[in-house]
XYZ file of C-alpha atoms in Angstrom:
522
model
C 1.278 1.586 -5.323
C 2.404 -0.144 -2.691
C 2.782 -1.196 0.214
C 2.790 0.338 -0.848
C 4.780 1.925 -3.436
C 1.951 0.905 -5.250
C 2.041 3.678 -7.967
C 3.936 6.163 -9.307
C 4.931 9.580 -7.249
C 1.689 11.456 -9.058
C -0.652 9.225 -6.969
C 1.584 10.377 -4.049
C 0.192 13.785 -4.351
C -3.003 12.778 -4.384
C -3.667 10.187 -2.308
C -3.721 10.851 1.528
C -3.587 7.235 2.287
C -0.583 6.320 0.201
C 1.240 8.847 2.931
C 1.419 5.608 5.065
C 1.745 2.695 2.484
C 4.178 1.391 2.270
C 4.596 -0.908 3.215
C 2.864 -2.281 3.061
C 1.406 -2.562 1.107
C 1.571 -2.716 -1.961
C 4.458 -1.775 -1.457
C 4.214 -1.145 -1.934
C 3.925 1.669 -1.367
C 3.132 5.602 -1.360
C 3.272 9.030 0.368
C 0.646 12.170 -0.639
C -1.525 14.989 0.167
C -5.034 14.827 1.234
C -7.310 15.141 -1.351
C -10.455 17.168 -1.301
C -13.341 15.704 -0.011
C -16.095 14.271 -2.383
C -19.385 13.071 -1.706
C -20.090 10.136 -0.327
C -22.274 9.992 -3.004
C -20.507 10.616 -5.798
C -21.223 8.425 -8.924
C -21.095 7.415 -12.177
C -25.084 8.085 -14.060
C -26.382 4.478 -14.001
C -29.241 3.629 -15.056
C -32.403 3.439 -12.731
C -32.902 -0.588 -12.244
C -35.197 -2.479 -9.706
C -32.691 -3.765 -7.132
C -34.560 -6.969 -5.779
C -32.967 -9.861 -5.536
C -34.415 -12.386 -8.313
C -34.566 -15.941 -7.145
C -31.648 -17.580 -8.641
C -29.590 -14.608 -6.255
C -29.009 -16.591 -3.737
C -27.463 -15.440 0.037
C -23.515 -15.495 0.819
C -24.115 -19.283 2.499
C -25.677 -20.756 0.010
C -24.765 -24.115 -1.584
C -26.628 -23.617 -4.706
C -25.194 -24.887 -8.172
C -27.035 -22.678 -10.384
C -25.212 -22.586 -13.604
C -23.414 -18.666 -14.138
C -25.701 -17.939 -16.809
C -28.850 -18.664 -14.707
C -27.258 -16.164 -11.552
C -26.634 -13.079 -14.126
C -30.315 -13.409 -15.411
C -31.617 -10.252 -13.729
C -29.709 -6.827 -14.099
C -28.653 -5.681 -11.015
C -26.687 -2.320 -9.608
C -23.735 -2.522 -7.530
C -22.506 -0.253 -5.089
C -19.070 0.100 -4.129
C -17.617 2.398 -1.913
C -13.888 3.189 -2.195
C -11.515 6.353 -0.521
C -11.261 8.406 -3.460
C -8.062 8.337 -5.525
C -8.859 11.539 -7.426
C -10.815 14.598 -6.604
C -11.848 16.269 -8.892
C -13.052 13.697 -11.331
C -14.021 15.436 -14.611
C -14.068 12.634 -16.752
C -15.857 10.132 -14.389
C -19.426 10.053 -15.914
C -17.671 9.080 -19.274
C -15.878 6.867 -18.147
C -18.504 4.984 -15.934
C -20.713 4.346 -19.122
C -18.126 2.683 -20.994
C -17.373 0.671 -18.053
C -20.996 -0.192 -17.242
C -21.222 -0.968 -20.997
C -18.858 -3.769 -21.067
C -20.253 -4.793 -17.525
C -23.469 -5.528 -18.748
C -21.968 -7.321 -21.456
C -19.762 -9.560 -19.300
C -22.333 -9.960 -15.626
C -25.117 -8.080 -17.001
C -24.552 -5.792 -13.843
C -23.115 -1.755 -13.603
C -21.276 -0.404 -10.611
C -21.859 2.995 -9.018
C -18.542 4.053 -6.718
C -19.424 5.896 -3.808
C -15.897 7.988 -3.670
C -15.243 9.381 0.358
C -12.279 11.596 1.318
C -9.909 9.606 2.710
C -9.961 11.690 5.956
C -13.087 10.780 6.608
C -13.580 7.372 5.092
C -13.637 5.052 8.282
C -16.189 7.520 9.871
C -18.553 7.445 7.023
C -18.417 3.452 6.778
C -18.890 3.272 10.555
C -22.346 5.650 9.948
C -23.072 3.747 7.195
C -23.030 0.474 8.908
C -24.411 1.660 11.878
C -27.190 2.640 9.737
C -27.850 0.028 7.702
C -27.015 1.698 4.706
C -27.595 -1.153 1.537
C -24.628 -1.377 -0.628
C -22.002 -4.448 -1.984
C -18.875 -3.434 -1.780
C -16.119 -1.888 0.200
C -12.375 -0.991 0.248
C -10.205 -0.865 3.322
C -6.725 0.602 3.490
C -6.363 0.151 7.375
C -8.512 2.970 8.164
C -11.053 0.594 9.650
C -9.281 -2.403 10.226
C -9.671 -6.170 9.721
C -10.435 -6.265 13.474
C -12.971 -3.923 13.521
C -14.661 -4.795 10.643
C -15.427 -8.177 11.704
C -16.525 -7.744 15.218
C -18.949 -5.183 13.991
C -20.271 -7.449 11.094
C -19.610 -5.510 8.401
C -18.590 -7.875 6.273
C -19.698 -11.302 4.489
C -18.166 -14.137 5.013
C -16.657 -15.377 1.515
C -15.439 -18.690 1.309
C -18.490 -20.563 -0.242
C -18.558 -17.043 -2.506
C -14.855 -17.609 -3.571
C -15.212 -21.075 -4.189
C -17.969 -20.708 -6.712
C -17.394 -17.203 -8.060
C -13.834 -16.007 -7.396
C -11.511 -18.397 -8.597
C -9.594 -16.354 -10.381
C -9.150 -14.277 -7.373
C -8.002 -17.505 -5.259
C -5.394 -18.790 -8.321
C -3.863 -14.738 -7.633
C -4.256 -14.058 -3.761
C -0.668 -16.340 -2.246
C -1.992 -18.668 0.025
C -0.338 -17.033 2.763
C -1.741 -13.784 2.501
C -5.408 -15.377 3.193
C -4.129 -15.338 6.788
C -4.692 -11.780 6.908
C -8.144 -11.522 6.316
C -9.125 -15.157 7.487
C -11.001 -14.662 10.787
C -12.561 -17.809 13.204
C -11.431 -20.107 10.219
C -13.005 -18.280 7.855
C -12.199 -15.357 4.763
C -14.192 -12.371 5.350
C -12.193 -10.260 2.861
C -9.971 -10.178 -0.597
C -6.406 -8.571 -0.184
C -5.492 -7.483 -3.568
C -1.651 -8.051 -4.004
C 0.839 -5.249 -4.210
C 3.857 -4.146 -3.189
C 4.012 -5.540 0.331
C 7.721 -5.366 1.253
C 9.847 -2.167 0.896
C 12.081 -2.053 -1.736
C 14.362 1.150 -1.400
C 17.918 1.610 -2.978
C 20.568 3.951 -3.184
C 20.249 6.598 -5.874
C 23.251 8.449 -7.353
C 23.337 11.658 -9.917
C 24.784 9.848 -13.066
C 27.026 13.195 -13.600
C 28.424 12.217 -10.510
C 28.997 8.591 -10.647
C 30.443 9.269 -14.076
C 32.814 11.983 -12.513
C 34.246 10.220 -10.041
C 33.876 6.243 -11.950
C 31.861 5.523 -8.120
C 31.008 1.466 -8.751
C 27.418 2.104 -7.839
C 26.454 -1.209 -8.960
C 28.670 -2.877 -6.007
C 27.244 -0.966 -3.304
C 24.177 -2.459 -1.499
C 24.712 -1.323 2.170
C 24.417 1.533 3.761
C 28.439 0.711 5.255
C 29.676 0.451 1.388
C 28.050 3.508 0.552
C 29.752 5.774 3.174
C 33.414 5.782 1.650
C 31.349 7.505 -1.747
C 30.077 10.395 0.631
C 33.132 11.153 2.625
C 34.695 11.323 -1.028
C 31.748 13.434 -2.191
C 31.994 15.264 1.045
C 35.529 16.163 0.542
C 35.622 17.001 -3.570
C 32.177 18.525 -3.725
C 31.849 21.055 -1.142
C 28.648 22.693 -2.664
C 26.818 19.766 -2.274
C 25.267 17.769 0.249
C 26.602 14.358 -0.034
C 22.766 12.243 0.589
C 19.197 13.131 0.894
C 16.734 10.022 2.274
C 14.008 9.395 4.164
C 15.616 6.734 6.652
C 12.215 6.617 8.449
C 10.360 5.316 5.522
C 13.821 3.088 4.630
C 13.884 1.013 7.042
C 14.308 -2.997 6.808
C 10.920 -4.358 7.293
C 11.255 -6.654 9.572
C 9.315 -5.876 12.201
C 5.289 -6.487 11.456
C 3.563 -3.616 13.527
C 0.472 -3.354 15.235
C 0.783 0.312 15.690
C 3.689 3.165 14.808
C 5.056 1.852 18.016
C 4.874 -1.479 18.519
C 4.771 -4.539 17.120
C 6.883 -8.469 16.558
C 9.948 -8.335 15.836
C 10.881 -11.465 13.261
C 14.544 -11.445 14.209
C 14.466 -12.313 17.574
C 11.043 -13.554 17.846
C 10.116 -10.633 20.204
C 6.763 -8.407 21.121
C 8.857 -5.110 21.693
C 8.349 -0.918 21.053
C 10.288 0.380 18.066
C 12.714 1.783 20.492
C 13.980 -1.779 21.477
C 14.026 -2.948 17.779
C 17.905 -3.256 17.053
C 17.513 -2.610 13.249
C 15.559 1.207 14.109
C 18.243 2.045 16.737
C 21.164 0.931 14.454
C 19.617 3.457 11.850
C 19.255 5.919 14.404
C 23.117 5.365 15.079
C 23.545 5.848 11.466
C 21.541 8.622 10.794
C 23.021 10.704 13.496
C 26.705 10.010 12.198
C 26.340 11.003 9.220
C 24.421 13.874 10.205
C 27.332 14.878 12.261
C 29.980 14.307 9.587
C 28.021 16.526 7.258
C 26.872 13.909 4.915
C 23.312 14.099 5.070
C 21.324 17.120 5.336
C 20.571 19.295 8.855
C 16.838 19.348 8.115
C 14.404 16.599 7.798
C 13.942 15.950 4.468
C 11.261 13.385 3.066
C 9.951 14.754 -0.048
C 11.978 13.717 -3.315
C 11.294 17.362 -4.844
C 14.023 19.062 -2.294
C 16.401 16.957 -4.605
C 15.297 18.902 -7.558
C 16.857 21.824 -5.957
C 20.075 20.409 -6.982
C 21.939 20.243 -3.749
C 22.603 16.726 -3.469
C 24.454 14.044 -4.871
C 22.965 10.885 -4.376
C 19.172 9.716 -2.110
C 17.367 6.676 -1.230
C 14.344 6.069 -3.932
C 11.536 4.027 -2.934
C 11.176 1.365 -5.639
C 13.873 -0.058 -7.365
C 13.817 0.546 -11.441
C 16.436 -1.285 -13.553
C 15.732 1.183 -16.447
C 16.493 4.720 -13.713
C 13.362 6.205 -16.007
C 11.622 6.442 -13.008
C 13.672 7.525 -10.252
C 15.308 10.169 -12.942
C 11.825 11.775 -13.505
C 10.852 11.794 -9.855
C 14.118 13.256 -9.127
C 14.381 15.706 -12.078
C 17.752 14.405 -12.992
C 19.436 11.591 -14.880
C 20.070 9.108 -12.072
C 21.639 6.006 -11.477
C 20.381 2.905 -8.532
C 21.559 -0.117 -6.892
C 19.083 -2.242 -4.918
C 19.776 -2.314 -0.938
C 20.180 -5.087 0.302
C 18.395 -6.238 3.887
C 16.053 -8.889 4.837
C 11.824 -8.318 4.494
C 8.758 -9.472 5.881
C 5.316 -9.235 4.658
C 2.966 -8.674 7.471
C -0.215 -8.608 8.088
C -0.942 -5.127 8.100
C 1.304 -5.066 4.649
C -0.992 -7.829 2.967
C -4.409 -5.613 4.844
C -2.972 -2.368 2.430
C -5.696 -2.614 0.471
C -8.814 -5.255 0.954
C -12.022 -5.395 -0.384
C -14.903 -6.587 1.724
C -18.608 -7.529 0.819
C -20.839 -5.940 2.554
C -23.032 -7.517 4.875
C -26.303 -5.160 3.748
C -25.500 -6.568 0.143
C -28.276 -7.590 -1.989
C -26.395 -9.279 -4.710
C -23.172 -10.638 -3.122
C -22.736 -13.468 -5.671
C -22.582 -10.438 -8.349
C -20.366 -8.631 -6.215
C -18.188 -11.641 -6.054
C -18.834 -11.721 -9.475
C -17.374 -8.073 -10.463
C -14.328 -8.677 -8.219
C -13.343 -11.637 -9.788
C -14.011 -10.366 -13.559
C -10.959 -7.833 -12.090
C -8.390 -10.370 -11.361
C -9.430 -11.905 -14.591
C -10.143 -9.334 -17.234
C -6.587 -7.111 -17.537
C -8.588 -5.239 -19.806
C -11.025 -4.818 -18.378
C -9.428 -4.169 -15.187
C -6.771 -1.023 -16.287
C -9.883 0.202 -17.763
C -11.391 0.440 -14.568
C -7.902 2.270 -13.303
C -6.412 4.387 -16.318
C -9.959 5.288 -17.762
C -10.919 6.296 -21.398
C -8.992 5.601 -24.201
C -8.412 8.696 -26.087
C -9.295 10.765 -23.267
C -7.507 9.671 -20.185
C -4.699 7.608 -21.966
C -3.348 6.421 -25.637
C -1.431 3.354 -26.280
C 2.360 3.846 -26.951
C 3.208 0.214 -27.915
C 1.437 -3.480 -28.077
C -2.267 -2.566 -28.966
C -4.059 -5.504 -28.777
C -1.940 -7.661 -26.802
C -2.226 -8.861 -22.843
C -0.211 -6.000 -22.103
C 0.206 -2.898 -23.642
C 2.561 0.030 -22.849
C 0.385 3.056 -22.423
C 0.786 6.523 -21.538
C -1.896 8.661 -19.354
C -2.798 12.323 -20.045
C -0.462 14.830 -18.090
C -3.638 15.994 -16.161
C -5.248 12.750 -14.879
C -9.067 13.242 -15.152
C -9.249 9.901 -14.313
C -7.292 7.331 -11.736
C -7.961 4.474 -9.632
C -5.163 2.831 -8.087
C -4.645 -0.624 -9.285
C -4.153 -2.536 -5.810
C -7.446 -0.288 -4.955
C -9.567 -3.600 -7.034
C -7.121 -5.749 -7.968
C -3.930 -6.996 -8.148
C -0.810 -4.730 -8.863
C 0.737 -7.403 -11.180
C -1.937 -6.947 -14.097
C -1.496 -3.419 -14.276
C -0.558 -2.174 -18.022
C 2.783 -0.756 -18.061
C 2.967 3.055 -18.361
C 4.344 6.595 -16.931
C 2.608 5.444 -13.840
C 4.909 2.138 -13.393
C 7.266 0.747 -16.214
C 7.172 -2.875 -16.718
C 10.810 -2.967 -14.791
C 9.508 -0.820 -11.911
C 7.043 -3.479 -11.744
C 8.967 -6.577 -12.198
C 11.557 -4.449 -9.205
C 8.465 -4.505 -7.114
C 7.264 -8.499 -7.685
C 10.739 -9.957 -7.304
C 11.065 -8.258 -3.721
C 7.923 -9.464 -2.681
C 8.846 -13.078 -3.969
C 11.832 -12.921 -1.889
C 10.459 -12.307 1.162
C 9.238 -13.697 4.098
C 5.965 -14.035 5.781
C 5.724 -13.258 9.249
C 4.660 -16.000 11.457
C 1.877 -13.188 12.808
C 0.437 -12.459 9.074
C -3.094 -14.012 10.683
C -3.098 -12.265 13.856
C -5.555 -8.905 14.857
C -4.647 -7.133 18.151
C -8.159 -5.895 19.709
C -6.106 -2.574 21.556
C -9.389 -2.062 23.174
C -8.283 -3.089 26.771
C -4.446 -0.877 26.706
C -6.083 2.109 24.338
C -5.266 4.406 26.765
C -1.372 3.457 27.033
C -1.183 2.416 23.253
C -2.315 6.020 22.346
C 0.028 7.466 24.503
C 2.906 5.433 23.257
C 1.867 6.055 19.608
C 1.973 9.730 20.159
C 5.931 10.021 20.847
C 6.396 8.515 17.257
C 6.665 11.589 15.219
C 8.610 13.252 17.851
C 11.293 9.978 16.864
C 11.473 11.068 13.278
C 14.673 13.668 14.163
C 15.553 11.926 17.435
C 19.256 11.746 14.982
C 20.034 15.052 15.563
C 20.508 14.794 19.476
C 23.769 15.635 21.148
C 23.904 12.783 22.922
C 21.462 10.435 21.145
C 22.011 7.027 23.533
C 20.718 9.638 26.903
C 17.821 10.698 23.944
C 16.928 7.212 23.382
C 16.983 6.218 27.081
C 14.126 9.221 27.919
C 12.051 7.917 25.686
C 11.899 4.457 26.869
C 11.349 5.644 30.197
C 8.403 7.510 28.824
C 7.555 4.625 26.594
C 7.099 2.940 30.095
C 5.687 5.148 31.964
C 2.769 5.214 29.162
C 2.208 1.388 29.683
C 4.541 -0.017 27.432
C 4.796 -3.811 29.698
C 0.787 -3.310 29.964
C 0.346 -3.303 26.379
C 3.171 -6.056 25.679
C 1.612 -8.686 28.430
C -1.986 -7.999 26.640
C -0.636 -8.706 23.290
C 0.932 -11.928 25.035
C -2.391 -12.829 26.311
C -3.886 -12.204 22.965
C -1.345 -14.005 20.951
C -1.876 -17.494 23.318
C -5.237 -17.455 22.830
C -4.965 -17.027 19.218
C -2.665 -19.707 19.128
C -4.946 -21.854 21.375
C -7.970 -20.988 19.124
C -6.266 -21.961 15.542
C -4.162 -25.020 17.061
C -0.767 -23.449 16.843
C-alpha cells in the first residue's frame, strides 16, 4: 500500500482511500473505487464479556509498574474502528475466531472491528466522538486529520503507554516520523510505516525493448527516455508511444497541506502548486509530448487502458526488480527502470495511515497492548491482513519460517491492508507484493528525505473560505497540458489562484509556522 502504493493494484479497486495514497503514504501508495458501505457496526461474533475495567487497568497517565502478567488478568473486548478494506466480507466471522483465539492466548483480550465506508468514515468518528461513543481504537487515513483529532480530544495521549507497552512499536516507527503525530511535546498517535515516498519508473513492453535492443536499464529521466518515443513514434505508427499518469508521477518534493498548497523543500518556500517549478516543468513536458504525438490525447490514469494494447511503454507506480508485478497489472510481459528524482517524506505521507487510542477507551493499556503484539507478532500480524489459512490463502514456499511466500484466493473474502495496523515491512510476501516489490518500496523510503515540516499541522480554519476555493481549481489542472498556449493557461490560473486568497492563506501559514517554531524552540 502506500503512500501509498501500499498494496497491490487489487486493493486499488477496492479501497476508496488508496485513490489518494500515495504518497504518501505508504507509498506508498494506491488508487481505487469506493467500496460499499458497511455498518458501522459490523463485527466479528465475540463473545459477550463484562467490560469493566479491573484494578490492575490502569488510565493512559499512569506510572504504574504492574508486571504484564498482572495487567492481562481480566478478559477484556476491544473495539477498533477502521475504513473498511473489503465489502463484502464473507469470511470475516471465521476469521475473527481464529484471531480472537490466539488473542486470548497471547493478551487474553479479542477485538471486534467496527468496519465504516470510507466515504463516510470521518463523519461517523466525528458522531461518535461527539457522542461519547466507548471504544479503543481508531484508524486515520487523513480523513480526519492529526489536527483535528487532537483539538477535539479524540485521542490519548501515548507516551507513558508506548514506553511501557509498545516497544516494539517504538524500535519500528523512525524517529523522525514521531514528528507527525507528536502534538504540544507529546505522541497522541502510531503511524504505521509504509510506502511514504513515490517510487514510479518507466515501464517498457519487453517485445518492444527486445525489437528495437532500447537500453532500458540506462534510462532514468524523463529527457533520456524521449529519443525511445520519437523512435517508437516513427517505426510504430499503430501505437501510442507512452501512457502515464504524470499527475500521480510527480517528484515529491513538495509536502502539501492541501491539493494546492503546501512547502516546497527545494527552495525553502510556502507556495501554490502552480509556482512549484518541478509541477510546471512537468506541465511543460506533458504538453510536448502531447503535441508531438507521444503520449496519448485523452487523460489516461488507469493501468487497464494499457491492456488494450495500444501502447508501448507507461510509468508504473512501484518499482519491481522481478517485472512480475508491473507485467500482471499491465497484462503484458514488461520491462522497468527506476526514475530517478529527489523525495521527501512529509508529514501528511508519514499521517497515511495512524492509529489513535481513543479517548472513551476503557482498556488503553490493552489497546496498546494489541497494537504492539502487531509490530511484533509477523504471524500474527498477516493473519490479521491475509486471513484464514486454507480459506483465504495457502503457503507457496517457507512454511514455518519468519517469512513465508504465500498466495491469496483469486476472490479475496478476506483483506486488511497491512499499513492499516502495522508496518508494511512485516508483510508476508505474496501476489499482493513480492518480496522485491517490497524491498523497491523500503529502499526508496531509506533514501529519502524528511521534510523539515514533518511535525507541523496547518489549522485552515481562519483562510477556509479561500483554501476551498483554491483547492477546487485542482482537478481542472489535471489536463491543463493540452492548452494551446499553456504559459497564457498557467498565468489565468494564478490570477484566479489570487483572486481566491492565495497571499491570505500563505501569510496565515507564515503566522502559523513562527509560532510553531516559537512553541517547539526551533
Amino acid at each position: 500500500m502506500g503512500g501509498y502504493a501500499m498494496q497491490s493494484k487489487h486493493s486499488k479497486k477496492t479501497s476508496l482511500i488508496f485513490s489518494t495514497l500515495l504518497v504518501v503514504v505508504i507509498v506508498a501508495a494506491l488508487a481505487g473505487c469506493s467500496p460499499k458501505s458497511a455498518s458501522p457496526g459490523d463485527s466479528a461474533n465475540a463473545p459477550e464479556t463484562k467490560e469493566t475495567a479491573s484494578p490492575t487497568e490502569t488510565s493512559a497517565s499512569s506510572g504504574s509498574n504492574a508486571a504484564p502478567a498482572d495487567d492481562t488478568k481480566e478478559f477484556v473486548t476491544l473495539t477498533w474502528y477502521m475504513t473498511a478494506p473489503l465489502d463484502p466480507r464473507p469470511n470475516e466471522e471465521k476469521v475473527m475466531k481464529d484471531l480472537n483465539d490466539r488473542l486470548k492466548e497471547k493478551i487474553n483480550a479479542n477485538v471486534v472491528f467496527k468496519f465504516v465506508d470510507g466515504a463516510t468514515y470521518a463523519q461517523k468518528m466525528k458522531v461518535a466522538a461527539a457522542a461519547g461513543e466507548q471504544f479503543d481504537i481508531f484508524l486515520d487515513l487523513n480523513q480526519l486529520g492529526f489536527s483535528q483529532i487532537v483539538s477535539s480530544g479524540m485521542a490519548l495521549e501515548v507516551d507513558d503507554l508506548l514506553n511501557k507497552y509498545g516497544q516494539d512499536i517504538l524500535k519500528k516507527v523512525p524517529d523522525q516520523a514521531w514528528q507527525a503525530v507528536t502534538a504540544r511535546g507529546k505522541k497522541f498517535g502510531i503511524s504505521n510505516p509504509s510506502a511514504w515516498v513515490s517510487s514510479y519508473n518507466i515501464s517498457l513492453r519487453k517485445d518492444i525493448v527486445d525489437k528495437y535492443s532500447i537500453d532500458y536499464q540506462n534510462i532514468h529521466t524523463y529527457d533520456q527516455l524521449e529519443p525511445v518515443l520519437k523512435m517508437l513514434k516513427e517505426k510504430e505508427p499503430n501505437l501510442i508511444p507512452f501512457m502515464g499518469d504524470f499527475v500521480s508521477a510527480l517528484p515529491n518534493t513538495m509536502d502539501k497541506i492541501s491539493p494546492m498548497i503546501g512547502y516546497d523543500n527545494l527552495d525553502g518556500q510556502w507556495k501554490s502548486l502552480l509556482d512549484n517549478p518541478e509541477w510546471v516543468k512537468i506541465q511543460k513536458l506533458q504538453h510536448d509530448w502531447y503535441l508531438k504525438g507521444y503520449i496519448s490525447k485523452k487523460l489516461v490514469t488507469d493501468y487497464a487502458e494499457f491492456k488494450t494494447g495500444k501502447y508501448a511503454g507507461s510509468i508504473y507506480h512501484i518499482y519491481d526488480a522481478s517485472f512480475a508485478k508491473v507485467s500482471t497489472d499491465l497484462g503484458t510481459p514488461m520491462v522497468s527502470t527506476p526514475l530517478d528524482f529527489t523525495n521527501y517524506v512529509t508529514g501528511s505521507t508519514i499521517r497515511s495511515a495512524v492509529n489513535y487510542i481513543s479517548k472513551t477507551s476503557k482498556h488503553p493499556e490493552r489497546a496498546m497492548m494489541l497494537l504492539n503484539l502487531l509490530f511484533k507478532d509477523k504471524d500474527l500480524f498477516n493473519r490479521f491482513c491475509y486471513g484464514l489459512e486454507g480459506d483465504d490463502w495457502n503457503y507457496v514456499s517457507g512454511k514455518g519460517t519468519d517469512n513465508p511466500t504465500i498466495k491469496t484466493k483469486d476472490k479475496l473474502e478476506w483483506a486488511i491492508w497491512h499499513p492499516f495496523i502495522g508496518s508494511l515491512w512485516d508483510q508476508w510476501p505474496s501476489n499482493w507484493n513480492s518480496q522485491e516489490v517490497l524491498d523497491g518500496l523500503k529502499a526508496a523510503i531509506d533514501k529519502a528525505k524528511y521534510s523539515p515540516y514533518v511535525g507541523f499541522t496547518f489549522d485552515s480554519s481562519p483562510v477556509k473560505k479561500e483554501m476551498a476555493q483554491i483547492d477546487a481549481l485542482e482537478p481542472e489542472l489535471k489536463t491543463i497540458y493540452m492548452a494551446k498556449d499553456l504559459d497564457a493557461k498557467m498565468a489565468e490560473y494564478k490570477e484566479k489562484a489570487k483572486k481566491a486568497g492565495l497571499d491570505n492563506v500563505i501569510a496565515e501559514i507564515q503566522k502559523q509556522v513562527d509560532a510553531w517554531k516559537t512553541a517547539d524552540g526551533k
